[in-house]
Amino acid sequence: MGKKNKQFVEKITAMEENFAQWYTDVVKQAELVDYGQVRGTMIIRPYGFAIWENIRDVLDEKFKETGHTNVAFPLFIPESLLQKEKDHVEGFAPEVAWVTHGGDEELAERLAVRPTSEVLFCDYYSKNIHSYRDLPKLYNQWGNVVRWEKTTRPFLRSSEFHWQEGHTAHATDEEASEETERMLGIYADVVEKYLAIPVLKGKKTDKEKFAGAKYTLTIESLMHDGKALQSGTSHHFGSGFAEAFDITYLDENGDSQYVHQTSWGLSTRIMGALIMVHGDNRGLVIPPRIAPTQAMIVPIAQHKEGVLDKAYDLRDQLKDIVRVDIDASDKMPGWKFNEYEMKGIPVRIEMGPKDIEKEQVVLVRRDTGEKEFVPLAALPTRLPALLDEVQANLYQRAEDHLHEKTNTATNMEEFATILEEQAGFIKAMWCGDVACEEKIKEATLATSRCIPFEQEKVADTCVCCGKEAKELVYWAKAY
Amino acid sequence: MGKKNKQFVEKITAMEENFAQWYTDVVKQAELVDYGQVRGTMIIRPYGFAIWENIRDVLDEKFKETGHTNVAFPLFIPESLLQKEKDHVEGFAPEVAWVTHGGDEELAERLAVRPTSEVLFCDYYSKNIHSYRDLPKLYNQWGNVVRWEKTTRPFLRSSEFHWQEGHTAHATDEEASEETERMLGIYADVVEKYLAIPVLKGKKTDKEKFAGAKYTLTIESLMHDGKALQSGTSHHFGSGFAEAFDITYLDENGDSQYVHQTSWGLSTRIMGALIMVHGDNRGLVIPPRIAPTQAMIVPIAQHKEGVLDKAYDLRDQLKDIVRVDIDASDKMPGWKFNEYEMKGIPVRIEMGPKDIEKEQVVLVRRDTGEKEFVPLAALPTRLPALLDEVQANLYQRAEDHLHEKTNTATNMEEFATILEEQAGFIKAMWCGDVACEEKIKEATLATSRCIPFEQEKVADTCVCCGKEAKELVYWAKAY
C-alpha cells in the first residue's frame, strides 16, 4: 500500500481525550485542508471546497430569490477610506495586512487588504445613489478577506478566509430592519435545514456587536465539546455609515435623506461547525443535503467476474437520483470503508458476488453504522429515503445535544459550576450593564452569545450583580 | 426624469470616431463597471457580474465534466517561494503588490499578493504527490489576482482581475500535452459557442509564452477595430517547475520521476472581447446564451387597463422557457428601449393594447433591429428559435469580420500597408528568429499572436529577413 493509504490506518485522537487534537486530525485526514506557507493561511483541498461550494450554492440561490445580485468589489482599500468611520476602523485596523509597494515603487498611500468591505460599498453607494428610485440596493459579494490574527486554526480563525458579504442600502430604518432579520432568517434556515445544525437566534450585546453597527443579529450553534460558535451575523447600521460617507437620496418630496444600511456575512467558519457538531471518532459526518458524494459504492471481491460491471451499472442507474460515486481502485474494501467513514460520506453501498446473486445491495449508514439489505429494484426509492432519515437524525441528535447542554443559572456559583461540569449554553438574566458582562468574562471566560429573540424570565435579578434584570442572555465559552 | 435615466439620453461616442472612448462609454453606461478608488481597480456592477457568472458557470461545468475539482489556495506568496523558479519570478516580480505589515508589526518576510498561483500549487504538489497513484492532479481555482500595471482599462488590463487558473500535474509529458490541448479546446469551444466569438488557435512564440512555460497555447480573437485580444491561454510546463520545486513521484517500478505540469487561465478580460466584438453604436450586444436577461418585456401604454396584467402573465408564461424580465417602471417606453439596447439584451418584447386585442406581441432583435409580430400562442416556440438565430447571426457576423480582416503579407511593405489600412490579422511567414519578431514589433507595433495549428505556406521566405521561412505566424496589434 502506498503512502496515501497509510494515513487511514493511523487512528485519529479520540475527541474525549483531546478535542482540539481530534479536530486537527479530522481536518487533515479527511483531506479538507492543508496549511499554507504564510502563517494562519489555509489551502482548501478538493473535498473541503466541494462541501463549501454546496453551502455556497444553496445560499446564493436564496439570496437571488430575495432580490440580491452579486458584484465584485476591489481587494484593496486606501488607508484614508478605511478611516472614515471611527468605530469601524478601530475595530479592524489592528488586524489589517498592509500593501506598501507596487513592483519597485513605494506607494504614496498604504492599502489595506480588505478585512471586510463596508467602506468600499459605502464609497460606491455615495456616488451611485441619488433618488428614492435607486433604492433599495441589494448587493452581495463572494470573496476572500484577510485578518491578521495572532492565533489561528483551520476554518475557525484563519488569516485569510472565504465568505459572502451582503451590503444593502434602504430608504428607511424599518426596511433596513426587515432586511437584517430576513438575512438572519436565511442563515438560520440554511444552517438548520441543509447543515442539520440547530441554532439559537438573537441579538448581540453592544459589547459584542460589529464595529460600526447599530446592532448585530446572530445565529449561534453548539459544538460537541460544549463550546459555542457564532455561525452567521447580520448587522443593522442605521445611518451611521451613511453620515460618515455622505450617502443621501432625494425622497419623493425632493428632500435629501440619509440611507439606512445593513451588512451580513457567513464564512468558511461554518465548516468548523459542521465538523464539530456532527463528527465522531471515526471522522467527519456530512449531512446528505450538502454532501458532495451522498453514497459511495464499494465493490466487494471486485476481482470476481461481473462484480465491477454490475457496480458500474448500479452507479449509472443511481446517478440521476443521488450524488453517487464508485471506488473501483485496487485498495482493500476495509481501507475504502475507513476512508469514506473518515470523509463522512452519508451512505456506503456494498455489492459483492453474493449480493449480485440475490439481486440486492448492503446499505451502511455513516451516522449510526446500521446496515440494511435492500433489493436492487427498491434502491431508487429506498436510497433517497434513507438519506432523508440520515439528515433528520443528524439534526435530531444535534438538537438533543443542544437541549441537554443548555442550563439555567441564577447566580455566579451555579454559573461557574455548570460551565465547569458540562459547559454548553447558560441561560442567565442580565442587568444590561457592560460591567457585568466584562466581569463574567473575566471570572469564567464565558461571553454573552446572544440576547435570544425568544425571551424568558428565569430570575428577577442579574446573575452577576443581583440588581434588577433587564433581559435573558445566553452565555458560553466560544470559538 | 431622475438622474438615472438621463444617462441614456447622452449619446455614446461613435466607435468610428474614437474606439477607445466608445469602449469606455459602453462599459460605464451599460453599468458593467465602475472605477475603484485604487488606481486600475474596478468594481464589477450587478449587470457585469451576472454576465461573468454565466461565463463562469459554463466553464466550471466543463472543467468538472473533464475531471477537474475546485480548490482555494492562499492569496499571499512568501517572497522566497516566488523566487524559486527563475524565469517565472523575472516575469512577474516587476508587477507584484507587496504586503509588508500585519497590523502594527513589520513582517519578517515580504508577501506577494498572488499575480498567479503556480508556485503555491507547486509547493503543495511537492508535499502531496508521492506515488503514480496520486496522479493526475487536476485542480482549478476561481479567484482574484493582482498585477501592478502602469496603464489600465476596465476588463482589458486592471490591477486586480478575476479569473480561473487551472493547475495540473501528470505522470508523463504526453499526458500534460493532452491536458494543455484539452483545456485550450474547452476555451475555444466556450468562447465560440457561448460568447459567439470566433477564435484562432495556435501556439505562442517563445518570446510571447508564459514566464516559466515550455510552451503556451492561445486562443486569439479580433476586435471591431482590427486589434487582437488574447482570450485564453494554456501552458505546458514540462518538468521545469517540478525540478525547481522537487515534485517527484514513484512510478510503478519504484523509480523516482519528476511530474509534468500545466496551467491554464481565462479571465474577466474576455468581457472586453465580448464588448468589442459584438457591440455597436447603441451599446452592448450580448449573445443570448450568456445573456442574464434574454428577453425584456416592455409594456406599451401600460396605464391602460389590463396591459400590465397581461404583461406579467406573459412573463410568467415565458419564465421557464427563456430568461425573461419585465420593466413595469413608470419610465417612458422610449427610455426603456434605449436602456435595454445599451445593455445589449438580445430581444425586446413589446406589448400594448392593440397587441393584446390581436393576441400578439412585437419582437425586436437587438442585433439587426428587425421587428416581427408573433401570435401569443406561437411565442413559446418562436422566442427560443429567434434567440438561436440571434446567437448564430452574431457568430456569423464576427466570423465574416475576422475573415475580412485577415490578410497575407510576403514582405514588410505589404505588412505595413495592411496594418495601416485595415489592421486585423496578418498572415506572414517567419524564420523562427526572435530578432525578426522584435524588429517587426519595433517597426509596426504588431506582435506575433500565434503560430496557428492550421499551417499554410504563404511564402518561402521570412517576411522580415527574407531568409528561409520556418512557419506561418499570425501577427496583429493587440490589446
GROMACS .gro file of N, CA, C and O in nm, chain A residues 3-4 34 37-38 41-46 49 53 64 69-76 78 81 93-94 96-103 107 111 113-114 123-124 127-128 130 133-134 139 144 146 148 160 162 330, chain B residues 3-4 34 37-38 41-46 49 53 64 69-76 78 81 93-94 96-103 107 111 113-114 123-124 127-128 130 133-134 139 144 146 148 160 162 330:
model
  416
    3LYS      N    1   0.174   0.541   0.037
    3LYS     CA    2   0.171   0.634   0.148
    3LYS      C    3   0.031   0.692   0.170
    3LYS      O    4  -0.011   0.720   0.281
    4LYS      N    5  -0.041   0.705   0.059
    4LYS     CA    6  -0.172   0.768   0.066
    4LYS      C    7  -0.268   0.688   0.153
    4LYS      O    8  -0.353   0.743   0.223
   34ASP      N    9  -0.514   2.193   0.401
   34ASP     CA   10  -0.371   2.182   0.428
   34ASP      C   11  -0.327   2.321   0.473
   34ASP      O   12  -0.393   2.419   0.445
   37GLN      N   13   0.175   2.832   0.341
   37GLN     CA   14   0.308   2.869   0.389
   37GLN      C   15   0.305   2.992   0.478
   37GLN      O   16   0.385   3.006   0.568
   38VAL      N   17   0.212   3.083   0.451
   38VAL     CA   18   0.203   3.204   0.533
   38VAL      C   19   0.121   3.172   0.657
   38VAL      O   20   0.015   3.110   0.648
   41THR      N   21  -0.272   3.079   0.714
   41THR     CA   22  -0.349   3.065   0.591
   41THR      C   23  -0.376   2.917   0.565
   41THR      O   24  -0.308   2.830   0.618
   42MET      N   25  -0.477   2.891   0.485
   42MET     CA   26  -0.511   2.751   0.458
   42MET      C   27  -0.533   2.728   0.309
   42MET      O   28  -0.571   2.817   0.235
   43ILE      N   29  -0.505   2.604   0.270
   43ILE     CA   30  -0.536   2.557   0.136
   43ILE      C   31  -0.662   2.473   0.152
   43ILE      O   32  -0.660   2.374   0.225
   44ILE      N   33  -0.769   2.513   0.087
   44ILE     CA   34  -0.890   2.431   0.094
   44ILE      C   35  -0.881   2.329  -0.019
   44ILE      O   36  -0.884   2.365  -0.137
   45ARG      N   37  -0.869   2.204   0.020
   45ARG     CA   38  -0.847   2.096  -0.077
   45ARG      C   39  -0.979   2.057  -0.146
   45ARG      O   40  -1.087   2.102  -0.105
   46PRO      N   41  -0.972   1.973  -0.249
   46PRO     CA   42  -1.093   1.945  -0.328
   46PRO      C   43  -1.215   1.903  -0.245
   46PRO      O   44  -1.325   1.954  -0.267
   49PHE      N   45  -1.342   2.197  -0.042
   49PHE     CA   46  -1.400   2.302  -0.126
   49PHE      C   47  -1.534   2.258  -0.185
   49PHE      O   48  -1.625   2.340  -0.203
   53GLU      N   49  -1.866   2.467  -0.165
   53GLU     CA   50  -1.940   2.501  -0.287
   53GLU      C   51  -2.089   2.469  -0.272
   53GLU      O   52  -2.174   2.543  -0.319
   64LYS      N   53  -3.055   3.523  -0.428
   64LYS     CA   54  -3.111   3.570  -0.555
   64LYS      C   55  -3.265   3.570  -0.549
   64LYS      O   56  -3.328   3.661  -0.601
   69THR      N   57  -2.824   4.076  -0.589
   69THR     CA   58  -2.739   4.046  -0.703
   69THR      C   59  -2.593   4.045  -0.657
   69THR      O   60  -2.555   4.115  -0.565
   70ASN      N   61  -2.513   3.963  -0.725
   70ASN     CA   62  -2.372   3.954  -0.691
   70ASN      C   63  -2.292   4.062  -0.763
   70ASN      O   64  -2.324   4.100  -0.875
   71VAL      N   65  -2.188   4.105  -0.698
   71VAL     CA   66  -2.096   4.205  -0.753
   71VAL      C   67  -1.955   4.167  -0.709
   71VAL      O   68  -1.937   4.075  -0.628
   72ALA      N   69  -1.856   4.237  -0.764
   72ALA     CA   70  -1.718   4.214  -0.719
   72ALA      C   71  -1.651   4.348  -0.695
   72ALA      O   72  -1.635   4.426  -0.789
   73PHE      N   73  -1.619   4.374  -0.571
   73PHE     CA   74  -1.552   4.497  -0.533
   73PHE      C   75  -1.403   4.470  -0.514
   73PHE      O   76  -1.363   4.355  -0.495
   74PRO      N   77  -1.321   4.576  -0.519
   74PRO     CA   78  -1.175   4.555  -0.513
   74PRO      C   79  -1.127   4.495  -0.379
   74PRO      O   80  -1.193   4.505  -0.277
   75LEU      N   81  -1.010   4.436  -0.388
   75LEU     CA   82  -0.943   4.374  -0.274
   75LEU      C   83  -0.879   4.478  -0.183
   75LEU      O   84  -0.865   4.456  -0.062
   76PHE      N   85  -0.838   4.591  -0.241
   76PHE     CA   86  -0.760   4.690  -0.166
   76PHE      C   87  -0.843   4.811  -0.125
   76PHE      O   88  -0.925   4.860  -0.202
   78PRO      N   89  -0.781   5.200   0.026
   78PRO     CA   90  -0.686   5.304   0.066
   78PRO      C   91  -0.703   5.334   0.216
   78PRO      O   92  -0.816   5.337   0.266
   81LEU      N   93  -0.962   5.585   0.324
   81LEU     CA   94  -1.102   5.544   0.311
   81LEU      C   95  -1.143   5.457   0.431
   81LEU      O   96  -1.253   5.470   0.485
   93ALA      N   97  -0.848   4.797   1.226
   93ALA     CA   98  -0.710   4.836   1.195
   93ALA      C   99  -0.604   4.744   1.256
   93ALA      O  100  -0.505   4.712   1.189
   94PRO      N  101  -0.621   4.698   1.381
   94PRO     CA  102  -0.515   4.615   1.441
   94PRO      C  103  -0.487   4.486   1.365
   94PRO      O  104  -0.381   4.426   1.382
   96VAL      N  105  -0.514   4.445   1.016
   96VAL     CA  106  -0.506   4.467   0.872
   96VAL      C  107  -0.368   4.430   0.817
   96VAL      O  108  -0.266   4.461   0.878
   97ALA      N  109  -0.367   4.364   0.701
   97ALA     CA  110  -0.243   4.342   0.626
   97ALA      C  111  -0.228   4.460   0.529
   97ALA      O  112  -0.322   4.492   0.457
   98TRP      N  113  -0.109   4.522   0.531
   98TRP     CA  114  -0.089   4.645   0.453
   98TRP      C  115   0.001   4.623   0.333
   98TRP      O  116   0.111   4.571   0.345
   99VAL      N  117  -0.046   4.670   0.218
   99VAL     CA  118   0.036   4.673   0.097
   99VAL      C  119   0.104   4.810   0.092
   99VAL      O  120   0.036   4.913   0.100
  100THR      N  121   0.235   4.809   0.080
  100THR     CA  122   0.309   4.935   0.080
  100THR      C  123   0.386   4.958  -0.050
  100THR      O  124   0.430   5.069  -0.076
  101HIS      N  125   0.404   4.851  -0.130
  101HIS     CA  126   0.481   4.864  -0.253
  101HIS      C  127   0.410   4.799  -0.372
  101HIS      O  128   0.352   4.692  -0.357
  102GLY      N  129   0.418   4.865  -0.487
  102GLY     CA  130   0.371   4.807  -0.613
  102GLY      C  131   0.492   4.793  -0.703
  102GLY      O  132   0.548   4.893  -0.746
  103GLY      N  133   0.535   4.669  -0.728
  103GLY     CA  134   0.661   4.650  -0.800
  103GLY      C  135   0.774   4.710  -0.717
  103GLY      O  136   0.782   4.683  -0.596
  107LEU      N  137   0.431   5.300  -0.249
  107LEU     CA  138   0.303   5.367  -0.275
  107LEU      C  139   0.293   5.494  -0.192
  107LEU      O  140   0.344   5.502  -0.080
  111LEU      N  141  -0.224   5.057   0.136
  111LEU     CA  142  -0.352   4.994   0.100
  111LEU      C  143  -0.380   4.879   0.195
  111LEU      O  144  -0.294   4.792   0.216
  113VAL      N  145  -0.547   4.532   0.271
  113VAL     CA  146  -0.613   4.419   0.208
  113VAL      C  147  -0.744   4.403   0.285
  113VAL      O  148  -0.743   4.390   0.407
  114ARG      N  149  -0.855   4.409   0.214
  114ARG     CA  150  -0.985   4.420   0.280
  114ARG      C  151  -1.003   4.318   0.394
  114ARG      O  152  -0.991   4.197   0.370
  123ASP      N  153  -1.853   5.389  -0.023
  123ASP     CA  154  -1.797   5.485  -0.117
  123ASP      C  155  -1.872   5.478  -0.251
  123ASP      O  156  -1.907   5.579  -0.311
  124TYR      N  157  -1.899   5.355  -0.294
  124TYR     CA  158  -1.973   5.334  -0.419
  124TYR      C  159  -2.116   5.388  -0.407
  124TYR      O  160  -2.165   5.459  -0.494
  127LYS      N  161  -2.172   5.754  -0.445
  127LYS     CA  162  -2.166   5.808  -0.582
  127LYS      C  163  -2.281   5.759  -0.670
  127LYS      O  164  -2.311   5.820  -0.771
  128ASN      N  165  -2.344   5.648  -0.634
  128ASN     CA  166  -2.442   5.586  -0.722
  128ASN      C  167  -2.586   5.590  -0.675
  128ASN      O  168  -2.675   5.543  -0.744
  130HIS      N  169  -2.890   5.836  -0.581
  130HIS     CA  170  -2.929   5.975  -0.593
  130HIS      C  171  -3.075   5.995  -0.550
  130HIS      O  172  -3.106   6.086  -0.478
  133ARG      N  173  -3.568   5.626  -0.623
  133ARG     CA  174  -3.582   5.525  -0.728
  133ARG      C  175  -3.463   5.430  -0.733
  133ARG      O  176  -3.469   5.323  -0.792
  134ASP      N  177  -3.350   5.475  -0.679
  134ASP     CA  178  -3.230   5.390  -0.682
  134ASP      C  179  -3.229   5.289  -0.566
  134ASP      O  180  -3.136   5.210  -0.554
  139TYR      N  181  -2.691   4.418  -0.267
  139TYR     CA  182  -2.570   4.360  -0.325
  139TYR      C  183  -2.511   4.251  -0.236
  139TYR      O  184  -2.517   4.260  -0.114
  144ASN      N  185  -1.271   3.663  -0.073
  144ASN     CA  186  -1.177   3.636   0.034
  144ASN      C  187  -1.144   3.765   0.107
  144ASN      O  188  -1.138   3.872   0.047
  146VAL      N  189  -0.891   3.926   0.454
  146VAL     CA  190  -0.770   3.897   0.532
  146VAL      C  191  -0.776   3.967   0.667
  146VAL      O  192  -0.807   4.086   0.674
  148TRP      N  193  -0.529   3.972   1.010
  148TRP     CA  194  -0.401   3.925   1.061
  148TRP      C  195  -0.414   3.878   1.206
  148TRP      O  196  -0.383   3.950   1.299
  160GLU      N  197  -0.662   3.441   0.629
  160GLU     CA  198  -0.744   3.469   0.513
  160GLU      C  199  -0.862   3.373   0.518
  160GLU      O  200  -0.844   3.256   0.551
  162HIS      N  201  -1.270   3.271   0.332
  162HIS     CA  202  -1.367   3.292   0.225
  162HIS      C  203  -1.504   3.313   0.288
  162HIS      O  204  -1.535   3.253   0.389
  330ASP      N  205  -0.775  -0.056  -0.654
  330ASP     CA  206  -0.738  -0.189  -0.606
  330ASP      C  207  -0.710  -0.192  -0.456
  330ASP      O  208  -0.650  -0.286  -0.405
  482LYS      N  209  -3.193   6.137  -1.232
  482LYS     CA  210  -3.057   6.137  -1.286
  482LYS      C  211  -3.026   6.005  -1.355
  482LYS      O  212  -2.951   5.999  -1.450
  483LYS      N  213  -3.086   5.896  -1.301
  483LYS     CA  214  -3.053   5.765  -1.352
  483LYS      C  215  -3.092   5.750  -1.500
  483LYS      O  216  -3.024   5.683  -1.576
  513ASP      N  217  -1.759   5.011  -1.256
  513ASP     CA  218  -1.727   5.144  -1.207
  513ASP      C  219  -1.580   5.140  -1.166
  513ASP      O  220  -1.526   5.033  -1.143
  516GLN      N  221  -1.132   5.294  -0.610
  516GLN     CA  222  -1.053   5.408  -0.564
  516GLN      C  223  -0.905   5.387  -0.589
  516GLN      O  224  -0.831   5.482  -0.609
  517VAL      N  225  -0.860   5.262  -0.583
  517VAL     CA  226  -0.719   5.234  -0.605
  517VAL      C  227  -0.694   5.225  -0.755
  517VAL      O  228  -0.769   5.160  -0.828
  520THR      N  229  -0.812   4.960  -1.041
  520THR     CA  230  -0.904   4.856  -0.992
  520THR      C  231  -1.045   4.886  -1.040
  520THR      O  232  -1.076   4.999  -1.076
  521MET      N  233  -1.127   4.782  -1.044
  521MET     CA  234  -1.263   4.804  -1.093
  521MET      C  235  -1.364   4.740  -0.999
  521MET      O  236  -1.337   4.644  -0.930
  522ILE      N  237  -1.482   4.801  -1.001
  522ILE     CA  238  -1.597   4.744  -0.931
  522ILE      C  239  -1.683   4.682  -1.040
  522ILE      O  240  -1.725   4.751  -1.133
  523ILE      N  241  -1.703   4.551  -1.033
  523ILE     CA  242  -1.789   4.488  -1.133
  523ILE      C  243  -1.932   4.495  -1.079
  523ILE      O  244  -1.965   4.436  -0.977
  524ARG      N  245  -2.014   4.572  -1.148
  524ARG     CA  246  -2.151   4.600  -1.103
  524ARG      C  247  -2.243   4.481  -1.135
  524ARG      O  248  -2.203   4.387  -1.203
  525PRO      N  249  -2.366   4.483  -1.083
  525PRO     CA  250  -2.453   4.366  -1.097
  525PRO      C  251  -2.466   4.313  -1.239
  525PRO      O  252  -2.456   4.192  -1.262
  528PHE      N  253  -2.136   4.159  -1.352
  528PHE     CA  254  -2.104   4.036  -1.281
  528PHE      C  255  -2.197   3.922  -1.323
  528PHE      O  256  -2.155   3.806  -1.328
  532GLU      N  257  -2.074   3.567  -1.435
  532GLU     CA  258  -2.123   3.446  -1.368
  532GLU      C  259  -2.170   3.342  -1.469
  532GLU      O  260  -2.147   3.222  -1.452
  543LYS      N  261  -1.549   2.044  -1.468
  543LYS     CA  262  -1.589   1.930  -1.383
  543LYS      C  263  -1.614   1.805  -1.467
  543LYS      O  264  -1.577   1.695  -1.427
  548THR      N  265  -1.134   1.946  -1.018
  548THR     CA  266  -1.204   1.986  -0.897
  548THR      C  267  -1.155   2.124  -0.856
  548THR      O  268  -1.040   2.159  -0.880
  549ASN      N  269  -1.244   2.199  -0.793
  549ASN     CA  270  -1.208   2.332  -0.748
  549ASN      C  271  -1.142   2.328  -0.611
  549ASN      O  272  -1.174   2.244  -0.528
  550VAL      N  273  -1.052   2.420  -0.590
  550VAL     CA  274  -0.981   2.434  -0.463
  550VAL      C  275  -0.964   2.584  -0.436
  550VAL      O  276  -0.993   2.666  -0.522
  551ALA      N  277  -0.916   2.616  -0.316
  551ALA     CA  278  -0.887   2.757  -0.285
  551ALA      C  279  -0.751   2.765  -0.219
  551ALA      O  280  -0.733   2.713  -0.109
  552PHE      N  281  -0.658   2.827  -0.289
  552PHE     CA  282  -0.523   2.845  -0.236
  552PHE      C  283  -0.509   2.987  -0.181
  552PHE      O  284  -0.587   3.075  -0.216
  553PRO      N  285  -0.408   3.009  -0.096
  553PRO     CA  286  -0.396   3.141  -0.033
  553PRO      C  287  -0.367   3.255  -0.130
  553PRO      O  288  -0.315   3.234  -0.240
  554LEU      N  289  -0.399   3.375  -0.084
  554LEU     CA  290  -0.379   3.498  -0.159
  554LEU      C  291  -0.233   3.543  -0.156
  554LEU      O  292  -0.186   3.608  -0.249
  555PHE      N  293  -0.162   3.507  -0.048
  555PHE     CA  294  -0.026   3.558  -0.028
  555PHE      C  295   0.080   3.453  -0.058
  555PHE      O  296   0.065   3.336  -0.023
  557PRO      N  297   0.496   3.398   0.003
  557PRO     CA  298   0.620   3.448   0.062
  557PRO      C  299   0.720   3.478  -0.051
  557PRO      O  300   0.728   3.402  -0.148
  560LEU      N  301   0.938   3.199  -0.177
  560LEU     CA  302   0.872   3.095  -0.257
  560LEU      C  303   0.856   3.142  -0.402
  560LEU      O  304   0.876   3.064  -0.495
  572ALA      N  305   0.778   3.956  -1.099
  572ALA     CA  306   0.819   4.042  -0.987
  572ALA      C  307   0.794   4.192  -1.012
  572ALA      O  308   0.750   4.262  -0.921
  573PRO      N  309   0.818   4.242  -1.134
  573PRO     CA  310   0.802   4.387  -1.154
  573PRO      C  311   0.660   4.437  -1.130
  573PRO      O  312   0.639   4.555  -1.110
  575VAL      N  313   0.438   4.303  -0.893
  575VAL     CA  314   0.381   4.246  -0.771
  575VAL      C  315   0.346   4.355  -0.670
  575VAL      O  316   0.423   4.449  -0.650
  576ALA      N  317   0.229   4.341  -0.604
  576ALA     CA  318   0.195   4.426  -0.490
  576ALA      C  319   0.244   4.354  -0.365
  576ALA      O  320   0.217   4.235  -0.346
  577TRP      N  321   0.318   4.426  -0.280
  577TRP     CA  322   0.384   4.363  -0.164
  577TRP      C  323   0.320   4.402  -0.033
  577TRP      O  324   0.303   4.519  -0.003
  578VAL      N  325   0.289   4.301   0.047
  578VAL     CA  326   0.242   4.323   0.185
  578VAL      C  327   0.365   4.320   0.274
  578VAL      O  328   0.443   4.225   0.271
  579THR      N  329   0.381   4.427   0.353
  579THR     CA  330   0.500   4.435   0.440
  579THR      C  331   0.465   4.440   0.588
  579THR      O  332   0.550   4.419   0.673
  580HIS      N  333   0.338   4.471   0.620
  580HIS     CA  334   0.297   4.484   0.760
  580HIS      C  335   0.169   4.407   0.787
  580HIS      O  336   0.077   4.410   0.705
  581GLY      N  337   0.163   4.341   0.904
  581GLY     CA  338   0.040   4.281   0.953
  581GLY      C  339   0.003   4.354   1.081
  581GLY      O  340   0.074   4.343   1.180
  582GLY      N  341  -0.105   4.434   1.077
  582GLY     CA  342  -0.138   4.521   1.190
  582GLY      C  343  -0.022   4.619   1.208
  582GLY      O  344   0.023   4.681   1.112
  586LEU      N  345   0.653   4.261   0.891
  586LEU     CA  346   0.672   4.118   0.866
  586LEU      C  347   0.820   4.085   0.843
  586LEU      O  348   0.894   4.166   0.787
  590LEU      N  349   0.536   3.962   0.159
  590LEU     CA  350   0.441   3.870   0.097
  590LEU      C  351   0.391   3.930  -0.034
  590LEU      O  352   0.346   4.045  -0.037
  592VAL      N  353   0.113   3.963  -0.310
  592VAL     CA  354  -0.027   3.932  -0.338
  592VAL      C  355  -0.024   3.858  -0.471
  592VAL      O  356   0.030   3.909  -0.569
  593ARG      N  357  -0.076   3.736  -0.474
  593ARG     CA  358  -0.056   3.650  -0.591
  593ARG      C  359  -0.085   3.720  -0.724
  593ARG      O  360  -0.195   3.770  -0.744
  602ASP      N  361   0.432   2.413  -0.454
  602ASP     CA  362   0.472   2.384  -0.316
  602ASP      C  363   0.381   2.276  -0.257
  602ASP      O  364   0.427   2.182  -0.192
  603TYR      N  365   0.252   2.288  -0.283
  603TYR     CA  366   0.155   2.189  -0.235
  603TYR      C  367   0.180   2.052  -0.300
  603TYR      O  368   0.183   1.949  -0.233
  606LYS      N  369   0.453   1.840  -0.165
  606LYS     CA  370   0.426   1.772  -0.038
  606LYS      C  371   0.319   1.665  -0.049
  606LYS      O  372   0.309   1.577   0.037
  607ASN      N  373   0.236   1.672  -0.150
  607ASN     CA  374   0.119   1.583  -0.156
  607ASN      C  375   0.122   1.479  -0.267
  607ASN      O  376   0.030   1.400  -0.279
  609HIS      N  377   0.319   1.160  -0.407
  609HIS     CA  378   0.422   1.064  -0.366
  609HIS      C  379   0.435   0.952  -0.469
  609HIS      O  380   0.544   0.913  -0.506
  612ARG      N  381   0.002   0.667  -0.812
  612ARG     CA  382  -0.140   0.659  -0.777
  612ARG      C  383  -0.200   0.796  -0.746
  612ARG      O  384  -0.321   0.813  -0.745
  613ASP      N  385  -0.115   0.891  -0.709
  613ASP     CA  386  -0.165   1.026  -0.675
  613ASP      C  387  -0.186   1.112  -0.799
  613ASP      O  388  -0.229   1.227  -0.789
  618TYR      N  389  -0.654   2.031  -1.069
  618TYR     CA  390  -0.713   2.134  -0.983
  618TYR      C  391  -0.744   2.261  -1.060
  618TYR      O  392  -0.674   2.298  -1.154
  623ASN      N  393  -0.924   3.597  -0.749
  623ASN     CA  394  -0.873   3.727  -0.791
  623ASN      C  395  -0.721   3.727  -0.782
  623ASN      O  396  -0.663   3.665  -0.694
  625VAL      N  397  -0.358   3.998  -0.855
  625VAL     CA  398  -0.319   4.139  -0.861
  625VAL      C  399  -0.191   4.154  -0.942
  625VAL      O  400  -0.094   4.082  -0.919
  627TRP      N  401   0.040   4.485  -1.070
  627TRP     CA  402   0.050   4.630  -1.060
  627TRP      C  403   0.085   4.691  -1.194
  627TRP      O  404   0.200   4.721  -1.223
  639GLU      N  405  -0.627   4.455  -1.046
  639GLU     CA  406  -0.680   4.331  -0.990
  639GLU      C  407  -0.778   4.277  -1.093
  639GLU      O  408  -0.854   4.354  -1.151
  641HIS      N  409  -1.036   3.912  -1.204
  641HIS     CA  410  -1.093   3.783  -1.165
  641HIS      C  411  -1.067   3.683  -1.276
  641HIS      O  412  -1.068   3.719  -1.393
  809ASP      N  413  -4.227   5.342  -1.428
  809ASP     CA  414  -4.305   5.447  -1.494
  809ASP      C  415  -4.223   5.528  -1.595
  809ASP      O  416  -4.263   5.636  -1.636
   0.00000   0.00000   0.00000
